[in-house]
Coordinates of C-alpha atoms in Angstrom, one line a residue:
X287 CA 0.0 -6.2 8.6
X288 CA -3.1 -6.7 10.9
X289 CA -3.0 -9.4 13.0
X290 CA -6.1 -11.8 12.8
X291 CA -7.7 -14.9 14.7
X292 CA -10.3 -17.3 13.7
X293 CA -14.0 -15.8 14.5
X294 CA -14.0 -19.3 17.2
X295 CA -11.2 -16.9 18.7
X296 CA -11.1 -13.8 20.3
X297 CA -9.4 -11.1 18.4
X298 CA -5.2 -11.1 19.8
X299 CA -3.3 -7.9 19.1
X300 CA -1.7 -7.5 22.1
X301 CA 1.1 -10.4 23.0
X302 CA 3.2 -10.2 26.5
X303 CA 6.7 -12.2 25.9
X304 CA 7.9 -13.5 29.2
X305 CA 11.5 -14.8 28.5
X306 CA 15.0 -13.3 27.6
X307 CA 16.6 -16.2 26.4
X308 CA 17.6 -16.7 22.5
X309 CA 13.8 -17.6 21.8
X310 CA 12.0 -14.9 23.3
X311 CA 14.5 -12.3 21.9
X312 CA 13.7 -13.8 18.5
X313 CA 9.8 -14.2 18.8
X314 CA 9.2 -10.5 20.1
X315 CA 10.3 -8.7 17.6
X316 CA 9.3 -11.1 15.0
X317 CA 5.5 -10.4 16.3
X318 CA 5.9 -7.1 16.2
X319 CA 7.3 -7.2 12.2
X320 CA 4.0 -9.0 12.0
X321 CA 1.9 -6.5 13.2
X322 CA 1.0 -7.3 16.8
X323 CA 2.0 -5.0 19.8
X324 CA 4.6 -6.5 22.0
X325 CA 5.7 -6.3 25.5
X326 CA 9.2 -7.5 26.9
X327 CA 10.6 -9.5 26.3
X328 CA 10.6 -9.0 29.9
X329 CA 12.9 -10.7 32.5
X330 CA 12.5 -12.5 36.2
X331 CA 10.8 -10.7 38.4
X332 CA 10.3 -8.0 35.9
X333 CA 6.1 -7.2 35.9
X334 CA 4.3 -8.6 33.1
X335 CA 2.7 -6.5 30.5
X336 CA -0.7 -6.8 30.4
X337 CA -2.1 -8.3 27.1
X338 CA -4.6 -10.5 25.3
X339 CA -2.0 -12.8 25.4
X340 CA 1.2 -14.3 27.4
X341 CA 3.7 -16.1 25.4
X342 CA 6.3 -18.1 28.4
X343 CA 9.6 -18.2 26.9
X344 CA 11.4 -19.9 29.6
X345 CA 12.9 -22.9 31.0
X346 CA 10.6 -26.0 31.5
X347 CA 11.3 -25.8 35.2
X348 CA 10.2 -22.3 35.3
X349 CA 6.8 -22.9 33.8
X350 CA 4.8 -23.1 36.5
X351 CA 6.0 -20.1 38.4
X352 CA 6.1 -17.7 35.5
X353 CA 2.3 -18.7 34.8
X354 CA 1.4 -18.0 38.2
X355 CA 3.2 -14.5 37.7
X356 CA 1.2 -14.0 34.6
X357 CA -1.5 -15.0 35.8
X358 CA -4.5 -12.2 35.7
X359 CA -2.8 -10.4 32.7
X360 CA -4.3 -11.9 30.3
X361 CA -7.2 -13.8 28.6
X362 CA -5.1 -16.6 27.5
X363 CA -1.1 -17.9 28.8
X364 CA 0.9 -20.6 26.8
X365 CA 4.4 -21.5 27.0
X366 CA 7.3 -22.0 24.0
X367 CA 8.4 -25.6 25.5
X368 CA 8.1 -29.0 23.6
X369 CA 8.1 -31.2 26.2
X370 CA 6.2 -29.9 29.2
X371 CA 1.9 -30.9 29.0
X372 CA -0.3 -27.5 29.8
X373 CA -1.3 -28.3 33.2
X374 CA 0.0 -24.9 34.0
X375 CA -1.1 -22.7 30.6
X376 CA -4.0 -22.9 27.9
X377 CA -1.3 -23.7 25.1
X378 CA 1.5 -24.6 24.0
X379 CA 3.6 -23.2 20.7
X380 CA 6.9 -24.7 20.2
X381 CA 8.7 -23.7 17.3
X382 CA 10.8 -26.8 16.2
X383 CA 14.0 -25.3 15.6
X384 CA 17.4 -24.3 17.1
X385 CA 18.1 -21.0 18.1
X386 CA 21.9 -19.5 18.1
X387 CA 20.6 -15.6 19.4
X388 CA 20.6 -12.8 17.0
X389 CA 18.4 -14.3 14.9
X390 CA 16.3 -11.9 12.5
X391 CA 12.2 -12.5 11.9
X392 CA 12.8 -14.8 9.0
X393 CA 14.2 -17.6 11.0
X394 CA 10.3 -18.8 11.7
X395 CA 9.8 -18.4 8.1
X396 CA 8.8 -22.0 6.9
X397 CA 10.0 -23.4 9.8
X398 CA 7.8 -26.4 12.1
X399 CA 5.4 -25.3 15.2
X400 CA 4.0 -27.6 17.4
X401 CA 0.6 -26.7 18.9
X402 CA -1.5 -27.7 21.4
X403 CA -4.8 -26.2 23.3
X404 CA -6.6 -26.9 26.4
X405 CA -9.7 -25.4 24.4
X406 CA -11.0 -25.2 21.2
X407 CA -10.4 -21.6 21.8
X408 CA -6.8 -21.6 22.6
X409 CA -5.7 -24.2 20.1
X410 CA -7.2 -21.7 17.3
X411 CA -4.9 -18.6 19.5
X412 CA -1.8 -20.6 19.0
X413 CA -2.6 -21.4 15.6
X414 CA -3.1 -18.4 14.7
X415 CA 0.4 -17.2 16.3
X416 CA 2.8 -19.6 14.5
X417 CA 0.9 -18.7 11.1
X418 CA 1.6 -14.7 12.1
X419 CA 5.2 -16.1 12.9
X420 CA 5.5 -17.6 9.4
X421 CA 5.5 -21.6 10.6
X422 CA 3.4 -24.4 9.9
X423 CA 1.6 -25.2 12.8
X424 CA 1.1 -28.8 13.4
X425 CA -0.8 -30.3 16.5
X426 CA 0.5 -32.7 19.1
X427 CA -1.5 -34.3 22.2
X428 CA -0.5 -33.9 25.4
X429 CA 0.2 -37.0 26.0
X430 CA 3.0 -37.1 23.0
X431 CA 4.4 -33.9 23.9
X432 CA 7.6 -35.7 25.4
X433 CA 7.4 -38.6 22.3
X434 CA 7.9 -35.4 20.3
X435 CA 10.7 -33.6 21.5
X436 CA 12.7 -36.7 22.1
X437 CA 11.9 -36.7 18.3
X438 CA 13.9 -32.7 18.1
X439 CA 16.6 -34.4 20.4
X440 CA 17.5 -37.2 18.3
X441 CA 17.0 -35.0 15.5
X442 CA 19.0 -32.0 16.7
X443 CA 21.0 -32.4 20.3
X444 CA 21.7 -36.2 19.5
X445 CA 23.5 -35.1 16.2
X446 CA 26.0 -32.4 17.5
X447 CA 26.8 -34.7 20.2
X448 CA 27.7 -37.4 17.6
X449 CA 29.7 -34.3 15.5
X450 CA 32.0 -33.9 18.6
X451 CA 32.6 -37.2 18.9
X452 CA 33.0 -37.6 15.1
X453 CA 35.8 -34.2 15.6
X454 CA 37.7 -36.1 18.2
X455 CA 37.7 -39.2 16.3
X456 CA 39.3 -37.4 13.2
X457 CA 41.5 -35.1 15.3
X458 CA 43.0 -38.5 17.2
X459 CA 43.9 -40.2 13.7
X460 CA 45.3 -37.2 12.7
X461 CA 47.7 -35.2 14.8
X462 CA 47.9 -32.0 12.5
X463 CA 44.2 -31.7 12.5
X464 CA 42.8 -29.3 15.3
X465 CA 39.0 -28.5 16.2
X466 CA 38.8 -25.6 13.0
X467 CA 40.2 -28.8 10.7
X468 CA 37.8 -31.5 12.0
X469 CA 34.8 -29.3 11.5
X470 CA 35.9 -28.1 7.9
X471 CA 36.7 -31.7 6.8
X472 CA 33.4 -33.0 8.2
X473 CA 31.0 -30.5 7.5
X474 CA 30.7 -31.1 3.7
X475 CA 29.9 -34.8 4.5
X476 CA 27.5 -33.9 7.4
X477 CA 26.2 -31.3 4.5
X478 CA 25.6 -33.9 2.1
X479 CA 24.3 -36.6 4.5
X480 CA 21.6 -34.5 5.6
X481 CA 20.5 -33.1 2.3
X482 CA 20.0 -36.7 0.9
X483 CA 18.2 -37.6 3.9
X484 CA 15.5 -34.9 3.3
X485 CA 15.3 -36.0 -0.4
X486 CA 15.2 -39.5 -0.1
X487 CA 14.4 -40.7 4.1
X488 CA 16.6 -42.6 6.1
X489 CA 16.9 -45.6 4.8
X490 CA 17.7 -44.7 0.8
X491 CA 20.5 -41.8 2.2
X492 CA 22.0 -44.6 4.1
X493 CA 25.5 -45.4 2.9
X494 CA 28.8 -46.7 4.4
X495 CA 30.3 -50.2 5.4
X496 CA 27.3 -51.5 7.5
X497 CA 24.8 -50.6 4.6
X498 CA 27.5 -52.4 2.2
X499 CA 27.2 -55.8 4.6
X500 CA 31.1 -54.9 5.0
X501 CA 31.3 -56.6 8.3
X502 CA 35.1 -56.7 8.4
X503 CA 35.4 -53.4 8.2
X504 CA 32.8 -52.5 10.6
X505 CA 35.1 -55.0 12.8
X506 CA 38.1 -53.0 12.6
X507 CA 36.3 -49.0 13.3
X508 CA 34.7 -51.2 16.3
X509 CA 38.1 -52.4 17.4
X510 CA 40.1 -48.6 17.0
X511 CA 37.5 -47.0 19.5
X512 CA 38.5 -46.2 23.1
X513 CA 36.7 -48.4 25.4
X514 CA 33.4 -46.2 26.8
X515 CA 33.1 -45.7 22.8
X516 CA 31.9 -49.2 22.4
X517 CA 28.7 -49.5 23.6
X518 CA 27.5 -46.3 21.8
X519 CA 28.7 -47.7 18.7
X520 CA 27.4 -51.1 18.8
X521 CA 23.8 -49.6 19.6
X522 CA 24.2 -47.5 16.4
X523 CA 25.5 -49.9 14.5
X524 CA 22.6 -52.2 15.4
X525 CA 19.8 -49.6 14.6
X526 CA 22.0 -48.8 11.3
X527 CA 21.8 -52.4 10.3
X528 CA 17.6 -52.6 10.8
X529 CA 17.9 -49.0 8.7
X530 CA 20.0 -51.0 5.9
X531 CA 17.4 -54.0 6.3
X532 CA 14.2 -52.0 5.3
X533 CA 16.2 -51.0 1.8
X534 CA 15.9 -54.8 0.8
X535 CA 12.4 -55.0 1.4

């Protein structure tokens, strides 16, 4: 496969990955499947390949620094992060998934890219980057770039934190159950939840007591929590309410 740019674009073949974390050991070789020559991933203070490109694979607090680094060795820099503006690069291309490590090149495949471009120029560069990688590319403005990931948060972080809690909520009202159990029991529901939710949205997946107008037993969950439990649960329970609201509309 030859790698191709629009004509608005110069022509990118060569990509420098700047980053050994779990997404810049998945997005270099994934370029290279797709036909573009790679260097690194490559490390701190390791010298950066020179290229038509430098893709920044590290941490937002690293951003600046690493450009710096990268700086002269290449045409074009952008960075991999979702919340951080481009002061400091030409673009940004922020693949909207989770990353475990290990992951082979068809975990882009199909998978969400945020874009964004200082310049006509570089918007068409990182583009034409998440299409190579097999994602749909979507633009977001600087200026929503944090709006955005605290979108992937809620979506992502925000939900395994809620699984733990949900673990040691099932493991206290059950003293045979242990982490393995928890995760087995709840995992077909999570499963489910989550597949109705991209079928239907929010609001027609929603199920349980408080979409039922069962405020009694909403009462008595409330009352079993321990007590720094309380305040998280009364703020869901008030967004799930609004959620069950717009179903009567």
């Amino acid at each position: 496969m030859t790698p191709s740019a629009a004509s608005s674009a110069p022509a990118v073949t060569r990509v420098s990955v700047v980053g050994r974390g779990r997404l810049g050991s998945a997005i270099a070789p994934t370029l290279t499947h797709a036909g573009y020559t790679v260097f690194g991933p490559t490390g701190r203070d390791e010298p950066v390949g020179d290229a038509d490109v430098v893709l920044l694979c590290v941490p937002d607090r690293e951003i600046r620094d690493a450009a710096a680094a990268a700086s002269g060795h290449a045409t074009l820099i952008g960075h991999t992060s979702g919340a951080t503006g481009l002061d400091d690069v030409d673009f940004g291309l922020h693949p909207l998934q989770t990353f475990a490590g290990g992951d082979d090149p068809s975990v882009f495949a199909g998978i969400g890219a945020a874009i964004g471009g200082r310049s006509p120029e570089a918007l068409t560069i990182a583009r034409s980057l998440a299409t190579a990688l097999g994602m749909h590319a979507f633009e977001i403005a600087d200026a929503d770039r944090a709006r955005y990931h605290a979108a992937a948060a809620f979506a992502a972080n925000f939900v395994v934190t809620l699984e733990g809690l949900a673990e040691r909520l099932l493991r206290e009202a059950g003293p045979d159950i242990d982490d393995g159990d928890a995760r087995a029991l709840l995992a077909p529901l999570v499963r489910r939840t989550v597949e109705n939710w991209a079928a239907r949205g929010a609001a027609s997946a929603l199920t349980g007591p408080i979409a039922r107008g069962d405020d009694e037993t909403v009462a008595r969950q409330r009352a079993a929590l321990a007590p720094e439990l309380v305040p998280l649960f009364d703020v869901l329970a008030d967004h799930t309410r609004a959620l069950a609201a717009e179903r009567s509309r």
